[in-house]
mmCIF file of C-alpha atoms in Angstrom:
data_model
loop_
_atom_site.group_PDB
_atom_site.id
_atom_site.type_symbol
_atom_site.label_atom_id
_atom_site.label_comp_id
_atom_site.label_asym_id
_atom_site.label_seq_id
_atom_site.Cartn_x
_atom_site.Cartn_y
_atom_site.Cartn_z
ATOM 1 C CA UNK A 1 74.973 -42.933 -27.796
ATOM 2 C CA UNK A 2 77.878 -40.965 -26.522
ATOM 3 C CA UNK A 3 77.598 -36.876 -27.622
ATOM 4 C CA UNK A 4 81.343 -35.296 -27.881
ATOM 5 C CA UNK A 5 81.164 -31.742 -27.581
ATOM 6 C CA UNK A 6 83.961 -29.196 -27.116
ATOM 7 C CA UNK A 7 83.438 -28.710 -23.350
ATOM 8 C CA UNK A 8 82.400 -32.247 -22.089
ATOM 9 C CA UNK A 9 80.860 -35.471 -22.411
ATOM 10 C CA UNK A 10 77.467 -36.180 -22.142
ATOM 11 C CA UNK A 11 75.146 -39.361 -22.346
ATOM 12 C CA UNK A 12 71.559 -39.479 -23.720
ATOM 13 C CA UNK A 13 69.247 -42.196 -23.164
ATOM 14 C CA UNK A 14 66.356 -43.017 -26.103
ATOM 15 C CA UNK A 15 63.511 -45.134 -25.704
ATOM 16 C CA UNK A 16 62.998 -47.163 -29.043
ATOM 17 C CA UNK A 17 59.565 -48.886 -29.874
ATOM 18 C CA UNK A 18 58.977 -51.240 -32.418
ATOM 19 C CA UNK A 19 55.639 -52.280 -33.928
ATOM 20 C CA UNK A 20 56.807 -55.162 -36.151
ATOM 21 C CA UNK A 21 59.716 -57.919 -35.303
ATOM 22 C CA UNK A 22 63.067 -56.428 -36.040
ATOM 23 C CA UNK A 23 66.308 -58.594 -35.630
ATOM 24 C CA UNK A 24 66.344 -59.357 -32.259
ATOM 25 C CA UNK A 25 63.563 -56.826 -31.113
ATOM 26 C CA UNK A 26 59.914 -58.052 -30.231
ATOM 27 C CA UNK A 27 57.515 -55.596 -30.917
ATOM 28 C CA UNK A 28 56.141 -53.799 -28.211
ATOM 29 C CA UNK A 29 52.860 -54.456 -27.048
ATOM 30 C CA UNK A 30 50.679 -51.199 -27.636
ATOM 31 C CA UNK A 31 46.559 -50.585 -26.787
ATOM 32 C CA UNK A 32 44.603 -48.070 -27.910
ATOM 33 C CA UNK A 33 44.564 -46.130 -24.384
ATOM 34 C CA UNK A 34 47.393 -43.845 -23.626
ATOM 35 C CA UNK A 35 46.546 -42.079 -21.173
ATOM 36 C CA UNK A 36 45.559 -43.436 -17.337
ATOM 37 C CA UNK A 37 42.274 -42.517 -15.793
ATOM 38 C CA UNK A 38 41.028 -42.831 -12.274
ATOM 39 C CA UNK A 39 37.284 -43.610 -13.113
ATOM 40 C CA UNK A 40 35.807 -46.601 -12.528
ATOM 41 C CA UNK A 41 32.677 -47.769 -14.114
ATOM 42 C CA UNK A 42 30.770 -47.073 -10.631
ATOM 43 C CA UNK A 43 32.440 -43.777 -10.136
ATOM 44 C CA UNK A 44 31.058 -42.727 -13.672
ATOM 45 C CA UNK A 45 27.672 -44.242 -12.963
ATOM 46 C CA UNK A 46 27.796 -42.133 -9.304
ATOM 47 C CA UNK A 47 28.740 -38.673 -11.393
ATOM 48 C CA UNK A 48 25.857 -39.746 -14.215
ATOM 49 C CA UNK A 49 23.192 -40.312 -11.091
ATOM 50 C CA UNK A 50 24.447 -37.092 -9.480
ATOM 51 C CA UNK A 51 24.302 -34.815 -12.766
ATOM 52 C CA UNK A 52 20.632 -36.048 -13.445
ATOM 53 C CA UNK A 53 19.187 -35.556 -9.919
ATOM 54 C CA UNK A 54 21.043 -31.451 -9.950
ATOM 55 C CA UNK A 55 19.108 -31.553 -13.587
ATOM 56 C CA UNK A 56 15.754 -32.479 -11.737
ATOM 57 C CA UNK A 57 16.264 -30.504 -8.840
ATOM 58 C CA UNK A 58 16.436 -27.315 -10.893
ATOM 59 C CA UNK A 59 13.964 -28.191 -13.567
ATOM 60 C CA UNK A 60 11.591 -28.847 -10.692
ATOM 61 C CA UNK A 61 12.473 -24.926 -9.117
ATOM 62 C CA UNK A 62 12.236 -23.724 -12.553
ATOM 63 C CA UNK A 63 8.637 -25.221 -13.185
ATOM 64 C CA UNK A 64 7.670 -23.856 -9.645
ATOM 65 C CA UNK A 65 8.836 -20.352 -10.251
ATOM 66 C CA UNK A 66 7.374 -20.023 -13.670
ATOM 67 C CA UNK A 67 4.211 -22.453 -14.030
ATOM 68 C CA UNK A 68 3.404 -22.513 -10.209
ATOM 69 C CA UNK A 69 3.704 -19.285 -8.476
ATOM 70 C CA UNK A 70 4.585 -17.518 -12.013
ATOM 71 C CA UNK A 71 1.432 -15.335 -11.598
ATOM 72 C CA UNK A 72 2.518 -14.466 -7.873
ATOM 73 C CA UNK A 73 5.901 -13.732 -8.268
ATOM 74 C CA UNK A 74 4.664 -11.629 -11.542
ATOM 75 C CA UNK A 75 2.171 -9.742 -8.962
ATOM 76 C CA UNK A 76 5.095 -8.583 -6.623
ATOM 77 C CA UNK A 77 7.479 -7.591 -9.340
ATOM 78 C CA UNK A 78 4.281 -5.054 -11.105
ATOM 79 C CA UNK A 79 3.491 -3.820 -7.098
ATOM 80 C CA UNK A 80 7.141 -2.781 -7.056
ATOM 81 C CA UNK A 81 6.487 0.045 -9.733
ATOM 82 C CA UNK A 82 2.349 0.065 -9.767
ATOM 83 C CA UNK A 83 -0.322 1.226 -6.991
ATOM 84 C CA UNK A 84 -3.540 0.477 -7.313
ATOM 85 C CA UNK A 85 -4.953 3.988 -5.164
ATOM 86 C CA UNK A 86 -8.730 3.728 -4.294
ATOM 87 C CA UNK A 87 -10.694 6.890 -4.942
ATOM 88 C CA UNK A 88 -13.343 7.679 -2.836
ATOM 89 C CA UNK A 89 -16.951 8.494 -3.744
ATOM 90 C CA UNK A 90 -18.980 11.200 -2.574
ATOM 91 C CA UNK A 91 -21.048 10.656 0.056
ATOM 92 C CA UNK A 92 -24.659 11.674 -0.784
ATOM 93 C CA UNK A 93 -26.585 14.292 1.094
ATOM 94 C CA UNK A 94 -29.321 14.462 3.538
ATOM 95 C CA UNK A 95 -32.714 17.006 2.664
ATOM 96 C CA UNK A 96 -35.357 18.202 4.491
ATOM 97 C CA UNK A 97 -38.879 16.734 3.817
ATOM 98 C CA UNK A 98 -38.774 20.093 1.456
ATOM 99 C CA UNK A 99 -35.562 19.330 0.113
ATOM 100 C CA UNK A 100 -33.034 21.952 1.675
ATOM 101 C CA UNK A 101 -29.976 20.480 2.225
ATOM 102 C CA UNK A 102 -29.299 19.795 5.789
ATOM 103 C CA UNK A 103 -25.146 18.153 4.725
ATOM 104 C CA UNK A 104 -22.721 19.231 2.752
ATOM 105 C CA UNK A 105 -19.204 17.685 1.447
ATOM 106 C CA UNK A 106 -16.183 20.291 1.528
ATOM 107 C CA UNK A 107 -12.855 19.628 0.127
ATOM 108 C CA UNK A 108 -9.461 19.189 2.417
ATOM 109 C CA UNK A 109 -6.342 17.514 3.008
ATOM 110 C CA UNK A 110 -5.322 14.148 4.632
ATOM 111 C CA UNK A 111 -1.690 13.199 6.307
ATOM 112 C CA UNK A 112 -1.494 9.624 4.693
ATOM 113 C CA UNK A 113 1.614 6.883 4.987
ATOM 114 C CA UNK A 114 1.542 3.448 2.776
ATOM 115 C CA UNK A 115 3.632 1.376 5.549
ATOM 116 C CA UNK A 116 5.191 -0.838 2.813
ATOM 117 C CA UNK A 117 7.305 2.260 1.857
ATOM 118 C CA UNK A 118 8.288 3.590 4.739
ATOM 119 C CA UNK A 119 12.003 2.927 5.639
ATOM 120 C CA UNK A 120 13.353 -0.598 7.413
ATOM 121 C CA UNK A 121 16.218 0.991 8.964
ATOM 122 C CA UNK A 122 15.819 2.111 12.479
ATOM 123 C CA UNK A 123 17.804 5.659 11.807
ATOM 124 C CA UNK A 124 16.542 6.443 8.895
ATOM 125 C CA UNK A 125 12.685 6.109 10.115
ATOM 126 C CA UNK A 126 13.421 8.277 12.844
ATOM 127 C CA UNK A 127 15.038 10.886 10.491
ATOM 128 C CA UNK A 128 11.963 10.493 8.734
ATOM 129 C CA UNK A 129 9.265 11.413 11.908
ATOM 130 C CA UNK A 130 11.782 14.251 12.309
ATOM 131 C CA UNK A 131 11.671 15.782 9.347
ATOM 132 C CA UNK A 132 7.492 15.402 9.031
ATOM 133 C CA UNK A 133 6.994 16.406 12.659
ATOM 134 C CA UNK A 134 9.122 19.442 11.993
ATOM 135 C CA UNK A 135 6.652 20.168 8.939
ATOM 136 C CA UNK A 136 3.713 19.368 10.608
ATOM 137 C CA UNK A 137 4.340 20.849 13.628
ATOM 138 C CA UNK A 138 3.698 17.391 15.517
ATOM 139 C CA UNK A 139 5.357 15.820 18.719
ATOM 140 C CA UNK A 140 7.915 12.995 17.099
ATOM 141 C CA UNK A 141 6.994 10.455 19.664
ATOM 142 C CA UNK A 142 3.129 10.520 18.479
ATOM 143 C CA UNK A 143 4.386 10.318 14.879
ATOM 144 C CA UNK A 144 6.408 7.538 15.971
ATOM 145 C CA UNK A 145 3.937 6.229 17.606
ATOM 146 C CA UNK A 146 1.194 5.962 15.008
ATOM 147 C CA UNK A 147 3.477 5.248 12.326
ATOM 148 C CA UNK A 148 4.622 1.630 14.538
ATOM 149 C CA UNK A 149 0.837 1.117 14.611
ATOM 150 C CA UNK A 150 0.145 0.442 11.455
ATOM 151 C CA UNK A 151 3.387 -0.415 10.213
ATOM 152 C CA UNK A 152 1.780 -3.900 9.455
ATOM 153 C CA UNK A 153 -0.010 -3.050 6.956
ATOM 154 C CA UNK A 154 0.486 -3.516 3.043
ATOM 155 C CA UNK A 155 0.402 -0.642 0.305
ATOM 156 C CA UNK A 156 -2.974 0.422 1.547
ATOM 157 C CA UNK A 157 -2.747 4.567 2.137
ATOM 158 C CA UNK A 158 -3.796 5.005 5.741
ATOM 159 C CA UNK A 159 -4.645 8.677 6.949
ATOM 160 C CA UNK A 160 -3.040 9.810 10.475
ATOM 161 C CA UNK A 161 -3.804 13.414 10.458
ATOM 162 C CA UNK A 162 -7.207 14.832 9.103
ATOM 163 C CA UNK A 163 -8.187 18.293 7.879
ATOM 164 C CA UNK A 164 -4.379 19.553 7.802
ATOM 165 C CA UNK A 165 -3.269 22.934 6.448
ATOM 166 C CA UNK A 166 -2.660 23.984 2.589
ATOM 167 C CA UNK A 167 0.296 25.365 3.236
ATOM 168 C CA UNK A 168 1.527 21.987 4.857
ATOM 169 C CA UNK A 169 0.590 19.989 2.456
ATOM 170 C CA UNK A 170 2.337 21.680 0.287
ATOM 171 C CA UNK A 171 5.397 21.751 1.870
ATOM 172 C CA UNK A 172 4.688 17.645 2.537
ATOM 173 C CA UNK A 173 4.083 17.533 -1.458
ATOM 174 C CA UNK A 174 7.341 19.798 -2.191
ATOM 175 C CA UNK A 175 9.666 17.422 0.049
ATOM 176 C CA UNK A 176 8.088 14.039 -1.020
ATOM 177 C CA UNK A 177 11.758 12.957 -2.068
ATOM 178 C CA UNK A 178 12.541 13.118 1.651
ATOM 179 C CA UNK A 179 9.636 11.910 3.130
ATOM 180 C CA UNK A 180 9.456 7.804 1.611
ATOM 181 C CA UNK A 181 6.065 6.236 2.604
ATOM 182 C CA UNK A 182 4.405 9.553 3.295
ATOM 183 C CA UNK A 183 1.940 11.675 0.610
ATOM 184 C CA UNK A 184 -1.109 13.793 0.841
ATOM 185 C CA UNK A 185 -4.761 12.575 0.178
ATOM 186 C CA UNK A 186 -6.965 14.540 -0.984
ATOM 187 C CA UNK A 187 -10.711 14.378 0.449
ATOM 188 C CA UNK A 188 -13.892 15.381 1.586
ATOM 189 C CA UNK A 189 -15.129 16.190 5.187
ATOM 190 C CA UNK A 190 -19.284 16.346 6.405
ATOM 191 C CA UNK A 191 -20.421 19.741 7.261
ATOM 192 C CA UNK A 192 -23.708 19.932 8.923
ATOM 193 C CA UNK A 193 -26.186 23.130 8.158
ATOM 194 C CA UNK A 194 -29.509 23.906 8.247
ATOM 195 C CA UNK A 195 -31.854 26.460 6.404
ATOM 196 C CA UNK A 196 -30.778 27.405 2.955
ATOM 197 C CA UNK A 197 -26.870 26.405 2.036
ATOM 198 C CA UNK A 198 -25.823 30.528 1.630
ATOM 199 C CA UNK A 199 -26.343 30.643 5.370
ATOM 200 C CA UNK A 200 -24.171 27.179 6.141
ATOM 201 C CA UNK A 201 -22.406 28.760 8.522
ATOM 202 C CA UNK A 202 -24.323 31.387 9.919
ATOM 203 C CA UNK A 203 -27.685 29.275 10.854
ATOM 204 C CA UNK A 204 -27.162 26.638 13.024
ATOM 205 C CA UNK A 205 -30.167 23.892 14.069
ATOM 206 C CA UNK A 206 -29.105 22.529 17.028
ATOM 207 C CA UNK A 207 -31.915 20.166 18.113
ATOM 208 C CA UNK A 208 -30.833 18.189 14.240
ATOM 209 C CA UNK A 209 -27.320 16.995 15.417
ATOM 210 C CA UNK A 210 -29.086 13.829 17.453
ATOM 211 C CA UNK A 211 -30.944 13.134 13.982
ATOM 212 C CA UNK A 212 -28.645 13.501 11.873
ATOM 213 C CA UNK A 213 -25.860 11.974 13.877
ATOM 214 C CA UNK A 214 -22.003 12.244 12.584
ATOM 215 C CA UNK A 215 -18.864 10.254 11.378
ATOM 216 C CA UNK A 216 -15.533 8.690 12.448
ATOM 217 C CA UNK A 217 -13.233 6.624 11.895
ATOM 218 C CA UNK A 218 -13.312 2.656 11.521
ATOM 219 C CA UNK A 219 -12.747 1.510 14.996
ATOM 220 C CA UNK A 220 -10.817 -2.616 15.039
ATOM 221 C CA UNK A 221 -14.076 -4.314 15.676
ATOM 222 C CA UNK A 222 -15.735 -2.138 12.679
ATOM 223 C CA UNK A 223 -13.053 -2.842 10.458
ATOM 224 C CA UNK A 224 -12.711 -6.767 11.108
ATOM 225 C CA UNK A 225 -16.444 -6.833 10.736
ATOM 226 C CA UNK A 226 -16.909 -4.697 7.242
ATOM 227 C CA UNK A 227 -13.155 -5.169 5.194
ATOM 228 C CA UNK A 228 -15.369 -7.651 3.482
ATOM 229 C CA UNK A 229 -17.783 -5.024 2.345
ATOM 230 C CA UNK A 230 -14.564 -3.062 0.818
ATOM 231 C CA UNK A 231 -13.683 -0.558 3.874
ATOM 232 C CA UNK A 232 -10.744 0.308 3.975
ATOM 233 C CA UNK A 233 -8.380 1.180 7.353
ATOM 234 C CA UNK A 234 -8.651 5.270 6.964
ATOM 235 C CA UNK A 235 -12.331 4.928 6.080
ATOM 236 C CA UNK A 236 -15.196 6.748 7.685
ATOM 237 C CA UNK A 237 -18.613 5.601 9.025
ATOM 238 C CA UNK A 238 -21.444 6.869 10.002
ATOM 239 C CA UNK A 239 -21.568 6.618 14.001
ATOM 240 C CA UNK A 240 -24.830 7.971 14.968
ATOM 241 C CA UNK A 241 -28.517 9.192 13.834
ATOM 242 C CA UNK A 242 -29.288 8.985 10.244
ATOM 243 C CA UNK A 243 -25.790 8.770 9.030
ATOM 244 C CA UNK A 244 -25.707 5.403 10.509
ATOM 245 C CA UNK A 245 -28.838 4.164 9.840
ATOM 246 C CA UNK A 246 -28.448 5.083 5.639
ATOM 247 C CA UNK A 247 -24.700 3.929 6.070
ATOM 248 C CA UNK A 248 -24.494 1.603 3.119
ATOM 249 C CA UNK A 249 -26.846 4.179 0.869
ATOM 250 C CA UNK A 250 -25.085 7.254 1.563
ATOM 251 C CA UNK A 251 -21.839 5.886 1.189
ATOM 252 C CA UNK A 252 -21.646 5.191 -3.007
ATOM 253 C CA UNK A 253 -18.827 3.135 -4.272
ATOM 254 C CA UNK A 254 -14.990 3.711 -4.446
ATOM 255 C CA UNK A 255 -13.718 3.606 -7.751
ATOM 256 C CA UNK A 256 -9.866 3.276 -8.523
ATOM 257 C CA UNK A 257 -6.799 3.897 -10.485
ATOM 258 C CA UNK A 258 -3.595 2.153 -11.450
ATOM 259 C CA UNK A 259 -0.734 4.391 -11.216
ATOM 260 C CA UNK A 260 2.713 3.898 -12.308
ATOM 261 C CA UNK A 261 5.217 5.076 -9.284
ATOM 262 C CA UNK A 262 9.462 5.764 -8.719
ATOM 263 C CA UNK A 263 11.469 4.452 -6.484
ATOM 264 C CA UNK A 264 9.962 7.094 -3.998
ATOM 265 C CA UNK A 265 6.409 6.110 -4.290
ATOM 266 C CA UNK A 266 5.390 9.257 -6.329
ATOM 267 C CA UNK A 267 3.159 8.296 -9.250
ATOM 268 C CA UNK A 268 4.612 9.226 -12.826
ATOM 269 C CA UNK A 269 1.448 8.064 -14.894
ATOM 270 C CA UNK A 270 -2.078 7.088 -14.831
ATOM 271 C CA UNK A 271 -2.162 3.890 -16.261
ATOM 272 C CA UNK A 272 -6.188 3.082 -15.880
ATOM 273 C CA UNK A 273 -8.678 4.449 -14.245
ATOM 274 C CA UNK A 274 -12.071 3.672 -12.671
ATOM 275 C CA UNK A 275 -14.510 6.128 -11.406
ATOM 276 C CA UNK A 276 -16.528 5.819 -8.484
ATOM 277 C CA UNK A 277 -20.415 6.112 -7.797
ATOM 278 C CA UNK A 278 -21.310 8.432 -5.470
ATOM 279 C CA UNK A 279 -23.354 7.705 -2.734
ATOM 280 C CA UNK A 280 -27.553 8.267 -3.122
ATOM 281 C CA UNK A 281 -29.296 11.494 -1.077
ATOM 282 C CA UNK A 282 -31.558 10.837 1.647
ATOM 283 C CA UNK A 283 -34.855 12.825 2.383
ATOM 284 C CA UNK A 284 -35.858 12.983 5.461
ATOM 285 C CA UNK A 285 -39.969 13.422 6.788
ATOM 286 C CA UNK A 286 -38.561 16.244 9.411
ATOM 287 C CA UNK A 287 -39.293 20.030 8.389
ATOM 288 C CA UNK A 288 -36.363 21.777 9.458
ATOM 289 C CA UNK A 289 -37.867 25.448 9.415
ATOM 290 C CA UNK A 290 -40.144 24.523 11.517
ATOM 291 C CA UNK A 291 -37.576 22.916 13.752
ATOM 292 C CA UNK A 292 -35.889 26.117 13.508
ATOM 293 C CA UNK A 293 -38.847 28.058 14.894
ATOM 294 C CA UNK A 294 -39.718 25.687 17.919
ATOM 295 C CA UNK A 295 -35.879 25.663 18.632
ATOM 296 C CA UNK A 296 -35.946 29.134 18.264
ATOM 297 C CA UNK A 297 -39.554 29.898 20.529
ATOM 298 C CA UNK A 298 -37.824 27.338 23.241
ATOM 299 C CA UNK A 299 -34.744 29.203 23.859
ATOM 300 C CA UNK A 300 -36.556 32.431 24.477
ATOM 301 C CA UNK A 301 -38.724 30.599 27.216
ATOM 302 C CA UNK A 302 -35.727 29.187 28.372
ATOM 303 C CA UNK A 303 -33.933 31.894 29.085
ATOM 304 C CA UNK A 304 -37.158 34.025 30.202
ATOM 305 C CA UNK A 305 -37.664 31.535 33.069
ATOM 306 C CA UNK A 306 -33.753 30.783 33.640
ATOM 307 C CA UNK A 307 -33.520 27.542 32.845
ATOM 308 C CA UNK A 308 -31.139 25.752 30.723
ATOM 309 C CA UNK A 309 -33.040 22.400 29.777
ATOM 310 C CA UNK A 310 -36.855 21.641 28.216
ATOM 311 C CA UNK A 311 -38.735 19.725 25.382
ATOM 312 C CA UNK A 312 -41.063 21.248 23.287
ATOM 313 C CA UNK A 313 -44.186 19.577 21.796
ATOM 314 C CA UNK A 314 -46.816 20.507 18.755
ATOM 315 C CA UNK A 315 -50.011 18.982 19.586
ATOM 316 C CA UNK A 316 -51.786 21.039 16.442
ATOM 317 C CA UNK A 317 -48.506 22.760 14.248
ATOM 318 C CA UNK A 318 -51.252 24.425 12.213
ATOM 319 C CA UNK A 319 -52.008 26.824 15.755
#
């Protein structure tokens, strides 16, 4: 149809369909598709195959995370905000066939590190043996040092510096914030004394120490061969004497508790507790006055005849 407007002339085109006959107009063929698609009936049965394998695939992960190694993964996720911290019992004593005490257990403080929280970053662990050797008053490189050595190790507290300082340990304590991975234990250590315990450290028996022997630290073979029996790495043993011998009765059992920690590692809450059995006393068939006295009688004929070694014997201890 021609358009006249004031300005100019201009043509449109129109596209006419008919559905019925009209005149001379057919009608137009017409289906019930109007618009094209590229998808064949294998393309569509390619998609379908492909959609129900990526269904599979992560209904299978999604089985093996939550059914399979649910509990596991549930295990790691609790250890990232609970500790379960062993507590140590107390070791029994050691008596006299007249029952004086011959040990005793006095309080003190352990340097302890749980390797899992210590830092990953190169720079920042060595900012970290900085600051504790500056506190402790320790070479860096031995901190360093012992810190790389049992870096392998899981959450389990291991202690690299016995018997330290209050004051230290509460400056450790005070900076915890600073110091990731590293905390104070609190413990026992073995005194040795003889006579009654008022004069522990006035009266010394000498001529006991081979009998009644003394502790250490788990060495490799001793750990590999008693981590079954529940040591653990900063545990100590009885080396020598009677301490060794009465290992397993003097020892008790170490009870536990399940703490709730921050991001730090410092514990917020007790969450359960367990306490632990201390260890069963030993009495021993040895009289240590009389010890005393032929340790005592000895010495004097010792030094009388200037001589520094000898062995004394009782053929009749009632002359």
């Amino acid at each position: 149809r021609l358009f006249r407007h004031s300005y100019k002339d201009s043509w449109v085109e129109e596209s006419v369909l008919f559905d019925k006959p009209y005149g001379k107009h057919r009608p137009t063929p017409q289906t019930s598709s109007h618009i094209g698609s590229s998808f064949t009936p294998i393309g569509l049965a390619w998609l379908a195959g492909f959609l129900c394998v990526l269904f599979f695939i992560l209904s299978g992960r999604l089985v093996g995370l939550q059914v399979i190694h649910g509990d596991s993964y549930r295990a790691r996720a609790e250890g990232n905000r609970e500790r379960i911290v062993p507590i140590a019992a107390e070791r029994g004593h050691i008596y006299d066939r007249r029952k004086i005490q011959l040990t005793k257990n006095i309080p003190n403080f352990s340097l302890a590190l749980r390797p899992q929280e210590l830092p990953r970053d190169p720079k920042k662990r060595r900012e970290l043996v900085e600051r504790l050797s500056a506190i402790t008053k320790n070479p860096p490189e031995i901190l360093a040092k012992t810190i790389d050595e049992y870096g392998s190790y899981s959450f389990e507290s291991i202690v690299i510096k016995e018997d330290i300082d209050y004051d230290v340990a509460l400056l450790i304590y005070i900076n915890a914030a600073n110091l990731p991975g590293i905390h104070i234990e609190r413990g026992s250590k073995r005194l040795y004394i003889a006579g009654d315990v008022t004069s522990a450290l006035t009266t010394k028996n000498q001529a006991l120490s081979h009998v009644l022997g003394y502790q250490g630290k788990l060495d490799p073979d001793e750990l590999r061969q008693l981590s079954s029996a529940g040591y653990l790495t900063a545990d100590i043993i009885g080396k020598t004497g009677i301490e060794k011998s009465y290992e397993s009765t003097l020892r008790g059992t170490y009870g536990w508790r399940r703490v709730e920690v921050d991001a730090v590692g410092r514990e917020q809450a007790i969450l359960e507790e367990r306490a632990p059995i201390p260890g069963e006393h030993v009495q021993l068939a040895l009289d240590s006055d009389m010890q005393t006295a032929l340790e005592r009688a000895l010495r004097d004929v010792l030094t009388n005849a200037k001589k520094t070694r000898g062995a004394a014997i009782a053929l009749d201890p009632r002359t």
